């Protein structure tokens, strides 16, 4: 190999990590012919040179881009005899994806976890390097799965190297992975490569012209060396204009193919059209066309094919050149033959491609065939089938319906761009319920892009389109509209939260929904918004209790944990929130539903914070970030942690994150983000005794008083108002608290109400309320609120010159805040304690803070009694990665057994349901 020293060093480092039992991933990107495939060959040679690393290869094939999980199947096929090592759900998911067994489509990330577990099992016996070329021609499902595997590797003796063309759509799936741009060779190295391929004299000026004209593209250099005449290379005859580089390379290959005999070109077209792993179909079709392997010999002689019997193209660009050079009639002829010789599940597609113009019978068969990829979770393949069926359909209404179904499948696959294009094709000829479906899909695209502002209005338009025709669908649309409106709040366009709620309350619905149904909870929220708390709160309480008592919970299209959180927070019911969302997390984890699981973990982090377990909260946040990265979705990241930053006094991170949240709220219509930001900033400033600043943050959302999260702001407004001298605002906040907390009736609600009464009380009347607050908050898992009430009570006692009693409350508050790491409140309590004449000692940071969030999570799960295999399944990693983290935990904690973890960390591990 000439040059490529930096790229070879990257590959060398990856192989070194793999040999040491770790993992590595590289993504090579560049223009066609720049040498990506040659670098993969170098990686393979370097891997096998020492005989200690095995190599598996996968090459994307243009004709298979529509075949869901086809590329993944080719990669894993040598290892499918090992499926017994997979947990049952993973085994079922992979078998279902490959169509081996009838199965309900699994979450795509459960398929990814199965692929990861299988590859890691192979690598556990011998380090392994997977080389994936032509990523731009992988089917979407395979590309997503391999991207997931790449992001989950850690300590698995497994390396992945991808190669893809610049600008390939699949590169979006590989974002956040180490990317190495491969560019043309520098002039000197390009000249050396060119000279090595020329037998005779090579003029230096010609060399310089070729190198400049090709930009150092190695494939262009080698092709020119083989096709230019001796006079041209010597500088006697002029060079062709333009030189064959980039897009011209394909034209150059097409000219080579067109010079071959007719039978050879027919065989080449058949090779380009047939799946690379299905040579039986190839030769059956060749026989039907009267072709034998002898037809391949001229292509081998011309350098188009490597071997006659294996019929492999010398370069992937040649495959594309062959297919694009063929006439439409030639392509239809080949597809017609393949329709009679291919496997049954591919015949419908070939028959469709062999059709010129429209054909309703072929369209119907193709539509029926689209159900097979759907059953395997291959929604992008289903969308392609349905889109082609629509093109073949004569009736405009039927054609529009098929385009609409293709859009729905495309949306499920996660391809928002294709979904929008298909909707544009479908919409003009849609009517009635089909038009409402299209509007619903369009709204879903907006939600996928986190553009919430217009979604509720779109969905209300769809409801109006339906009228009374389909009450069940109308209810589903209103459910989605209510969820979006709660997130958008005051920033909605075209409607308001109250208008959406009123439409929901007045809609027809199932009078007896199943116990797991979200309908009663959503209706309760709508009633609260449309009618008021006296009507809404009892409905929400009943709905939460119904879910707690249900033997089954199910995840929904709109992640249920978000709605449960909004409802439970209105009642200050942290027990219901923790129980229901914990069970939903378990459901999502079991199903491999990582998007829903991510949101559930973010909610569970807030329940840990309420108990002062900030390290556990950070572990949940880190796990959520991990899954956001693994799935390629933009996670909240730092924005999710704003309350944690507020409690722990990380002001710079807090203000940076809340600034991003406010920008996001403005650009995407996410009004709820403003309330969350105000809450966190107010907690931080109150902890610092900056009550006027806190009141400034709180007043806008307090005046707006819109769900969700508005109730949590009320105790803060009371304290900030009283301490900042604005008792009028505090009185309004207390009035709201009196109604809402009394209706809620939970210990947290009533304890917060008692604290607010104490803050507003005159003279000695406050003492009884403070004591009531402490007693009530002690009955709920809200230790931070309890410590807060102790702090306020201690401050009140000190100002009443009851120092010894004040010390009891302040010492308890200080020790709690200091132990948790709640720096602003700890410092406030310490200052008050010093004012009583007692010295407060700062505690040392606990050992657990030396652990990374992932180590903390693994350690906690191990302490709860889970095995390494169970931990790996829960965290969507491999057992070797769990072992890697546990070994680091043992070293950091200076222990030798997992039985010692709990005593050292001071906890028995996080709840097993999450």
mmCIF file of C-alpha atoms in Angstrom, residues 62-369:
data_model
loop_
_atom_site.group_PDB
_atom_site.id
_atom_site.type_symbol
_atom_site.label_atom_id
_atom_site.label_comp_id
_atom_site.label_asym_id
_atom_site.label_seq_id
_atom_site.Cartn_x
_atom_site.Cartn_y
_atom_site.Cartn_z
ATOM 1 C CA UNK A 62 -27.260 -2.060 -4.284
ATOM 2 C CA UNK A 63 -29.919 -4.558 -5.340
ATOM 3 C CA UNK A 64 -30.510 -5.552 -1.691
ATOM 4 C CA UNK A 65 -31.065 -2.115 -0.204
ATOM 5 C CA UNK A 66 -34.802 -2.785 -0.004
ATOM 6 C CA UNK A 67 -34.433 -6.223 1.667
ATOM 7 C CA UNK A 68 -34.929 -5.604 5.397
ATOM 8 C CA UNK A 69 -32.256 -7.246 7.564
ATOM 9 C CA UNK A 70 -30.804 -8.887 4.435
ATOM 10 C CA UNK A 71 -27.271 -7.586 5.027
ATOM 11 C CA UNK A 72 -27.410 -8.431 8.725
ATOM 12 C CA UNK A 73 -28.455 -11.971 7.853
ATOM 13 C CA UNK A 74 -25.461 -12.355 5.533
ATOM 14 C CA UNK A 75 -23.123 -11.129 8.276
ATOM 15 C CA UNK A 76 -24.507 -13.374 10.996
ATOM 16 C CA UNK A 77 -25.293 -16.451 8.922
ATOM 17 C CA UNK A 78 -22.003 -18.253 9.843
ATOM 18 C CA UNK A 79 -22.899 -17.870 13.527
ATOM 19 C CA UNK A 80 -26.607 -18.737 13.546
ATOM 20 C CA UNK A 81 -25.838 -22.185 14.957
ATOM 21 C CA UNK A 82 -25.010 -20.328 18.185
ATOM 22 C CA UNK A 83 -28.490 -18.859 18.648
ATOM 23 C CA UNK A 84 -29.004 -21.044 21.711
ATOM 24 C CA UNK A 85 -26.638 -18.751 23.675
ATOM 25 C CA UNK A 86 -29.093 -15.870 23.312
ATOM 26 C CA UNK A 87 -31.777 -15.133 25.899
ATOM 27 C CA UNK A 88 -35.177 -16.258 24.627
ATOM 28 C CA UNK A 89 -36.510 -12.781 23.775
ATOM 29 C CA UNK A 90 -33.348 -11.919 21.845
ATOM 30 C CA UNK A 91 -33.451 -15.242 20.005
ATOM 31 C CA UNK A 92 -37.094 -14.711 19.087
ATOM 32 C CA UNK A 93 -36.360 -11.161 17.919
ATOM 33 C CA UNK A 94 -33.526 -12.250 15.632
ATOM 34 C CA UNK A 95 -35.468 -15.227 14.241
ATOM 35 C CA UNK A 96 -38.413 -12.943 13.599
ATOM 36 C CA UNK A 97 -36.249 -10.374 11.823
ATOM 37 C CA UNK A 98 -34.808 -13.061 9.555
ATOM 38 C CA UNK A 99 -38.198 -14.616 8.876
ATOM 39 C CA UNK A 100 -37.078 -17.920 10.383
ATOM 40 C CA UNK A 101 -40.112 -18.101 12.636
ATOM 41 C CA UNK A 102 -43.493 -16.421 12.828
ATOM 42 C CA UNK A 103 -43.255 -13.702 15.428
ATOM 43 C CA UNK A 104 -44.690 -10.338 16.375
ATOM 44 C CA UNK A 105 -42.250 -7.649 15.150
ATOM 45 C CA UNK A 106 -39.807 -6.881 17.957
ATOM 46 C CA UNK A 107 -38.400 -3.515 18.850
ATOM 47 C CA UNK A 108 -35.492 -2.957 16.463
ATOM 48 C CA UNK A 109 -33.104 -2.463 19.368
ATOM 49 C CA UNK A 110 -33.877 -5.906 20.736
ATOM 50 C CA UNK A 111 -32.702 -7.221 17.365
ATOM 51 C CA UNK A 112 -29.605 -5.067 17.815
ATOM 52 C CA UNK A 113 -28.966 -6.474 21.265
ATOM 53 C CA UNK A 114 -29.305 -10.001 19.885
ATOM 54 C CA UNK A 115 -26.739 -9.241 17.154
ATOM 55 C CA UNK A 116 -24.406 -7.708 19.745
ATOM 56 C CA UNK A 117 -24.714 -10.700 22.083
ATOM 57 C CA UNK A 118 -24.125 -13.148 19.232
ATOM 58 C CA UNK A 119 -21.041 -11.357 17.875
ATOM 59 C CA UNK A 120 -19.621 -10.896 21.377
ATOM 60 C CA UNK A 121 -20.069 -14.604 22.058
ATOM 61 C CA UNK A 122 -18.047 -15.427 18.952
ATOM 62 C CA UNK A 123 -15.380 -12.886 19.898
ATOM 63 C CA UNK A 124 -15.131 -14.323 23.407
ATOM 64 C CA UNK A 125 -13.412 -17.371 21.893
ATOM 65 C CA UNK A 126 -11.126 -15.407 19.592
ATOM 66 C CA UNK A 127 -10.902 -11.626 19.022
ATOM 67 C CA UNK A 128 -12.800 -10.662 15.896
ATOM 68 C CA UNK A 129 -12.772 -7.844 13.350
ATOM 69 C CA UNK A 130 -15.931 -7.080 11.331
ATOM 70 C CA UNK A 131 -15.377 -5.197 8.081
ATOM 71 C CA UNK A 132 -18.447 -3.579 6.530
ATOM 72 C CA UNK A 133 -17.941 -2.120 3.061
ATOM 73 C CA UNK A 134 -20.349 -0.042 0.983
ATOM 74 C CA UNK A 135 -22.477 0.961 3.964
ATOM 75 C CA UNK A 136 -24.408 3.213 1.590
ATOM 76 C CA UNK A 137 -25.928 0.064 0.070
ATOM 77 C CA UNK A 138 -27.025 -1.590 3.305
ATOM 78 C CA UNK A 139 -30.741 -1.864 3.941
ATOM 79 C CA UNK A 140 -31.878 0.609 6.592
ATOM 80 C CA UNK A 141 -32.693 -2.024 9.229
ATOM 81 C CA UNK A 142 -29.275 -3.680 8.927
ATOM 82 C CA UNK A 143 -27.518 -0.315 9.024
ATOM 83 C CA UNK A 144 -29.453 0.694 12.154
ATOM 84 C CA UNK A 145 -28.680 -2.627 13.823
ATOM 85 C CA UNK A 146 -24.951 -2.453 13.099
ATOM 86 C CA UNK A 147 -24.839 1.175 14.257
ATOM 87 C CA UNK A 148 -26.482 0.060 17.502
ATOM 88 C CA UNK A 149 -23.926 -2.737 17.920
ATOM 89 C CA UNK A 150 -21.078 -0.291 17.285
ATOM 90 C CA UNK A 151 -22.319 2.093 19.961
ATOM 91 C CA UNK A 152 -22.727 -0.676 22.563
ATOM 92 C CA UNK A 153 -19.237 -2.176 22.221
ATOM 93 C CA UNK A 154 -16.871 -1.675 25.131
ATOM 94 C CA UNK A 155 -14.850 -4.659 26.322
ATOM 95 C CA UNK A 156 -15.785 -7.380 23.875
ATOM 96 C CA UNK A 157 -12.592 -8.166 21.891
ATOM 97 C CA UNK A 158 -14.565 -7.026 18.859
ATOM 98 C CA UNK A 159 -13.779 -4.354 16.284
ATOM 99 C CA UNK A 160 -15.978 -2.821 13.596
ATOM 100 C CA UNK A 161 -14.721 -0.878 10.591
ATOM 101 C CA UNK A 162 -17.284 0.686 8.256
ATOM 102 C CA UNK A 163 -16.651 2.205 4.826
ATOM 103 C CA UNK A 164 -19.164 4.516 3.170
ATOM 104 C CA UNK A 165 -19.329 7.105 0.439
ATOM 105 C CA UNK A 166 -19.416 10.776 1.375
ATOM 106 C CA UNK A 167 -22.967 12.020 1.804
ATOM 107 C CA UNK A 168 -24.504 8.560 2.222
ATOM 108 C CA UNK A 169 -27.829 8.668 4.077
ATOM 109 C CA UNK A 170 -26.691 5.805 6.311
ATOM 110 C CA UNK A 171 -23.865 7.977 7.705
ATOM 111 C CA UNK A 172 -26.452 9.751 9.856
ATOM 112 C CA UNK A 173 -26.884 6.460 11.724
ATOM 113 C CA UNK A 174 -23.123 6.314 12.412
ATOM 114 C CA UNK A 175 -22.820 9.781 13.909
ATOM 115 C CA UNK A 176 -20.855 10.008 17.163
ATOM 116 C CA UNK A 177 -18.595 7.139 16.067
ATOM 117 C CA UNK A 178 -14.935 7.765 15.253
ATOM 118 C CA UNK A 179 -14.865 8.899 11.639
ATOM 119 C CA UNK A 180 -11.765 8.956 9.428
ATOM 120 C CA UNK A 181 -12.178 10.931 6.180
ATOM 121 C CA UNK A 182 -10.217 9.243 3.378
ATOM 122 C CA UNK A 183 -9.045 11.727 0.765
ATOM 123 C CA UNK A 184 -6.981 11.558 -2.403
ATOM 124 C CA UNK A 185 -3.299 10.709 -2.069
ATOM 125 C CA UNK A 186 -0.793 13.573 -1.784
ATOM 126 C CA UNK A 187 0.960 14.394 -5.079
ATOM 127 C CA UNK A 188 4.179 12.514 -4.380
ATOM 128 C CA UNK A 189 2.428 9.332 -3.202
ATOM 129 C CA UNK A 190 -0.093 9.528 -6.046
ATOM 130 C CA UNK A 191 2.792 9.759 -8.516
ATOM 131 C CA UNK A 192 4.438 6.725 -6.944
ATOM 132 C CA UNK A 193 1.209 4.703 -7.231
ATOM 133 C CA UNK A 194 0.724 5.713 -10.854
ATOM 134 C CA UNK A 195 4.325 4.826 -11.739
ATOM 135 C CA UNK A 196 3.969 1.403 -10.114
ATOM 136 C CA UNK A 197 1.130 0.540 -12.508
ATOM 137 C CA UNK A 198 2.892 1.700 -15.695
ATOM 138 C CA UNK A 199 5.268 -0.692 -17.466
ATOM 139 C CA UNK A 200 6.851 1.735 -19.888
ATOM 140 C CA UNK A 201 8.045 5.331 -19.769
ATOM 141 C CA UNK A 202 5.971 7.824 -17.741
ATOM 142 C CA UNK A 203 6.481 11.497 -18.450
ATOM 143 C CA UNK A 204 6.689 13.658 -15.298
ATOM 144 C CA UNK A 205 4.474 16.349 -16.776
ATOM 145 C CA UNK A 206 1.888 13.696 -17.637
ATOM 146 C CA UNK A 207 2.160 12.373 -14.088
ATOM 147 C CA UNK A 208 1.547 15.839 -12.681
ATOM 148 C CA UNK A 209 -1.439 16.363 -14.992
ATOM 149 C CA UNK A 210 -3.013 13.009 -14.128
ATOM 150 C CA UNK A 211 -2.469 13.464 -10.383
ATOM 151 C CA UNK A 212 -3.972 16.948 -10.503
ATOM 152 C CA UNK A 213 -6.861 15.858 -12.703
ATOM 153 C CA UNK A 214 -7.792 12.900 -10.522
ATOM 154 C CA UNK A 215 -7.198 14.620 -7.190
ATOM 155 C CA UNK A 216 -5.015 11.672 -6.203
ATOM 156 C CA UNK A 217 -7.934 9.225 -6.408
ATOM 157 C CA UNK A 218 -6.209 5.807 -6.373
ATOM 158 C CA UNK A 219 -8.803 3.921 -8.420
ATOM 159 C CA UNK A 220 -8.772 6.628 -11.114
ATOM 160 C CA UNK A 221 -4.979 6.537 -11.175
ATOM 161 C CA UNK A 222 -4.865 2.765 -11.618
ATOM 162 C CA UNK A 223 -7.635 2.724 -14.222
ATOM 163 C CA UNK A 224 -5.858 5.387 -16.248
ATOM 164 C CA UNK A 225 -2.559 3.524 -15.993
ATOM 165 C CA UNK A 226 -4.232 0.475 -17.488
ATOM 166 C CA UNK A 227 -6.210 2.208 -20.240
ATOM 167 C CA UNK A 228 -4.040 5.077 -21.483
ATOM 168 C CA UNK A 229 -1.806 4.356 -24.412
ATOM 169 C CA UNK A 230 1.993 4.334 -24.245
ATOM 170 C CA UNK A 231 2.124 7.552 -26.327
ATOM 171 C CA UNK A 232 -0.240 9.314 -23.919
ATOM 172 C CA UNK A 233 1.763 8.192 -20.879
ATOM 173 C CA UNK A 234 4.982 9.292 -22.548
ATOM 174 C CA UNK A 235 3.559 12.725 -23.268
ATOM 175 C CA UNK A 236 3.495 12.297 -27.040
ATOM 176 C CA UNK A 237 -0.302 12.101 -27.416
ATOM 177 C CA UNK A 238 -2.811 14.270 -25.464
ATOM 178 C CA UNK A 239 -4.757 12.926 -22.464
ATOM 179 C CA UNK A 240 -8.546 12.491 -22.660
ATOM 180 C CA UNK A 241 -10.740 15.287 -21.364
ATOM 181 C CA UNK A 242 -12.170 15.018 -18.807
ATOM 182 C CA UNK A 243 -10.208 12.401 -16.918
ATOM 183 C CA UNK A 244 -12.405 9.551 -15.516
ATOM 184 C CA UNK A 245 -12.729 10.458 -11.845
ATOM 185 C CA UNK A 246 -15.640 10.529 -9.386
ATOM 186 C CA UNK A 247 -18.848 10.264 -11.456
ATOM 187 C CA UNK A 248 -16.773 9.808 -14.571
ATOM 188 C CA UNK A 249 -15.405 6.543 -13.163
ATOM 189 C CA UNK A 250 -18.797 4.922 -13.522
ATOM 190 C CA UNK A 251 -18.991 6.126 -17.119
ATOM 191 C CA UNK A 252 -15.530 4.651 -17.653
ATOM 192 C CA UNK A 253 -16.697 1.263 -16.321
ATOM 193 C CA UNK A 254 -19.844 1.447 -18.448
ATOM 194 C CA UNK A 255 -17.724 1.832 -21.572
ATOM 195 C CA UNK A 256 -15.743 -1.281 -20.572
ATOM 196 C CA UNK A 257 -18.957 -3.255 -20.121
ATOM 197 C CA UNK A 258 -20.550 -2.043 -23.357
ATOM 198 C CA UNK A 259 -17.563 -3.424 -25.299
ATOM 199 C CA UNK A 260 -18.321 -6.972 -24.108
ATOM 200 C CA UNK A 261 -20.432 -9.580 -25.998
ATOM 201 C CA UNK A 262 -24.219 -9.514 -25.583
ATOM 202 C CA UNK A 263 -24.368 -12.758 -23.576
ATOM 203 C CA UNK A 264 -21.682 -11.463 -21.222
ATOM 204 C CA UNK A 265 -23.525 -8.210 -20.672
ATOM 205 C CA UNK A 266 -26.748 -10.117 -19.989
ATOM 206 C CA UNK A 267 -24.986 -12.258 -17.404
ATOM 207 C CA UNK A 268 -23.415 -9.191 -15.802
ATOM 208 C CA UNK A 269 -26.831 -7.529 -15.533
ATOM 209 C CA UNK A 270 -28.176 -10.689 -13.919
ATOM 210 C CA UNK A 271 -25.260 -10.680 -11.435
ATOM 211 C CA UNK A 272 -25.916 -7.015 -10.634
ATOM 212 C CA UNK A 273 -29.611 -7.701 -10.010
ATOM 213 C CA UNK A 274 -29.358 -10.919 -7.959
ATOM 214 C CA UNK A 275 -28.553 -10.907 -4.224
ATOM 215 C CA UNK A 276 -24.867 -11.615 -3.690
ATOM 216 C CA UNK A 277 -25.540 -14.584 -1.406
ATOM 217 C CA UNK A 278 -28.026 -16.283 -3.731
ATOM 218 C CA UNK A 279 -25.934 -17.870 -6.480
ATOM 219 C CA UNK A 280 -28.481 -20.681 -6.910
ATOM 220 C CA UNK A 281 -31.072 -18.179 -8.120
ATOM 221 C CA UNK A 282 -28.455 -16.558 -10.342
ATOM 222 C CA UNK A 283 -27.622 -19.737 -12.213
ATOM 223 C CA UNK A 284 -31.283 -20.819 -12.448
ATOM 224 C CA UNK A 285 -32.056 -17.495 -14.073
ATOM 225 C CA UNK A 286 -28.963 -17.753 -16.265
ATOM 226 C CA UNK A 287 -30.140 -21.158 -17.451
ATOM 227 C CA UNK A 288 -33.551 -19.742 -18.283
ATOM 228 C CA UNK A 289 -31.794 -17.120 -20.421
ATOM 229 C CA UNK A 290 -29.582 -19.747 -22.075
ATOM 230 C CA UNK A 291 -26.415 -18.472 -20.408
ATOM 231 C CA UNK A 292 -23.582 -20.529 -18.886
ATOM 232 C CA UNK A 293 -20.518 -19.645 -16.839
ATOM 233 C CA UNK A 294 -18.585 -19.370 -20.130
ATOM 234 C CA UNK A 295 -20.366 -16.075 -20.722
ATOM 235 C CA UNK A 296 -18.397 -14.706 -17.774
ATOM 236 C CA UNK A 297 -14.982 -15.383 -19.331
ATOM 237 C CA UNK A 298 -14.788 -12.226 -21.466
ATOM 238 C CA UNK A 299 -15.669 -10.152 -18.373
ATOM 239 C CA UNK A 300 -12.856 -11.804 -16.427
ATOM 240 C CA UNK A 301 -10.430 -11.126 -19.262
ATOM 241 C CA UNK A 302 -11.532 -7.463 -19.364
ATOM 242 C CA UNK A 303 -11.057 -7.068 -15.602
ATOM 243 C CA UNK A 304 -14.767 -6.571 -14.909
ATOM 244 C CA UNK A 305 -15.121 -9.803 -12.920
ATOM 245 C CA UNK A 306 -12.542 -11.338 -10.608
ATOM 246 C CA UNK A 307 -13.513 -14.965 -11.218
ATOM 247 C CA UNK A 308 -15.731 -16.709 -13.719
ATOM 248 C CA UNK A 309 -17.397 -19.217 -11.402
ATOM 249 C CA UNK A 310 -17.868 -16.973 -8.348
ATOM 250 C CA UNK A 311 -18.860 -14.045 -10.607
ATOM 251 C CA UNK A 312 -17.672 -11.283 -8.292
ATOM 252 C CA UNK A 313 -17.257 -7.767 -9.617
ATOM 253 C CA UNK A 314 -13.740 -6.417 -9.353
ATOM 254 C CA UNK A 315 -15.042 -3.217 -7.766
ATOM 255 C CA UNK A 316 -18.493 -2.304 -6.369
ATOM 256 C CA UNK A 317 -18.725 0.646 -8.756
ATOM 257 C CA UNK A 318 -18.836 -1.813 -11.651
ATOM 258 C CA UNK A 319 -22.038 -3.391 -10.302
ATOM 259 C CA UNK A 320 -23.690 0.023 -10.243
ATOM 260 C CA UNK A 321 -22.317 0.840 -13.690
ATOM 261 C CA UNK A 322 -23.678 -2.393 -15.169
ATOM 262 C CA UNK A 323 -27.203 -1.817 -13.869
ATOM 263 C CA UNK A 324 -27.352 1.874 -14.793
ATOM 264 C CA UNK A 325 -25.982 1.185 -18.291
ATOM 265 C CA UNK A 326 -28.697 -1.366 -19.096
ATOM 266 C CA UNK A 327 -31.781 -0.189 -20.934
ATOM 267 C CA UNK A 328 -35.171 -0.333 -19.235
ATOM 268 C CA UNK A 329 -36.200 -3.170 -21.567
ATOM 269 C CA UNK A 330 -33.107 -5.185 -20.619
ATOM 270 C CA UNK A 331 -33.795 -4.668 -16.929
ATOM 271 C CA UNK A 332 -37.429 -5.740 -17.297
ATOM 272 C CA UNK A 333 -36.307 -8.877 -19.141
ATOM 273 C CA UNK A 334 -33.949 -9.860 -16.308
ATOM 274 C CA UNK A 335 -36.545 -9.117 -13.623
ATOM 275 C CA UNK A 336 -39.130 -11.182 -15.488
ATOM 276 C CA UNK A 337 -36.811 -14.202 -15.438
ATOM 277 C CA UNK A 338 -35.997 -13.662 -11.760
ATOM 278 C CA UNK A 339 -39.723 -13.484 -10.992
ATOM 279 C CA UNK A 340 -40.005 -17.128 -12.063
ATOM 280 C CA UNK A 341 -36.765 -18.405 -10.521
ATOM 281 C CA UNK A 342 -36.424 -16.501 -7.217
ATOM 282 C CA UNK A 343 -37.643 -17.428 -3.757
ATOM 283 C CA UNK A 344 -41.396 -16.809 -3.253
ATOM 284 C CA UNK A 345 -40.942 -13.702 -1.071
ATOM 285 C CA UNK A 346 -38.928 -11.977 -3.836
ATOM 286 C CA UNK A 347 -41.043 -12.931 -6.821
ATOM 287 C CA UNK A 348 -43.619 -10.171 -6.326
ATOM 288 C CA UNK A 349 -40.913 -7.509 -6.383
ATOM 289 C CA UNK A 350 -39.243 -8.841 -9.536
ATOM 290 C CA UNK A 351 -42.629 -9.153 -11.203
ATOM 291 C CA UNK A 352 -43.324 -5.508 -10.362
ATOM 292 C CA UNK A 353 -39.951 -4.405 -11.732
ATOM 293 C CA UNK A 354 -40.637 -6.357 -14.901
ATOM 294 C CA UNK A 355 -43.875 -4.426 -15.466
ATOM 295 C CA UNK A 356 -44.009 -1.476 -17.851
ATOM 296 C CA UNK A 357 -46.714 1.016 -16.925
ATOM 297 C CA UNK A 358 -49.562 0.182 -14.543
ATOM 298 C CA UNK A 359 -50.925 -3.243 -13.644
ATOM 299 C CA UNK A 360 -53.476 -3.617 -10.871
ATOM 300 C CA UNK A 361 -52.987 -7.371 -10.513
ATOM 301 C CA UNK A 362 -49.224 -6.994 -10.016
ATOM 302 C CA UNK A 363 -49.849 -4.105 -7.617
ATOM 303 C CA UNK A 364 -52.210 -6.229 -5.522
ATOM 304 C CA UNK A 365 -49.685 -9.061 -5.313
ATOM 305 C CA UNK A 366 -46.946 -6.640 -4.293
ATOM 306 C CA UNK A 367 -49.170 -5.088 -1.626
ATOM 307 C CA UNK A 368 -49.898 -8.546 -0.221
ATOM 308 C CA UNK A 369 -46.175 -9.378 -0.306
#
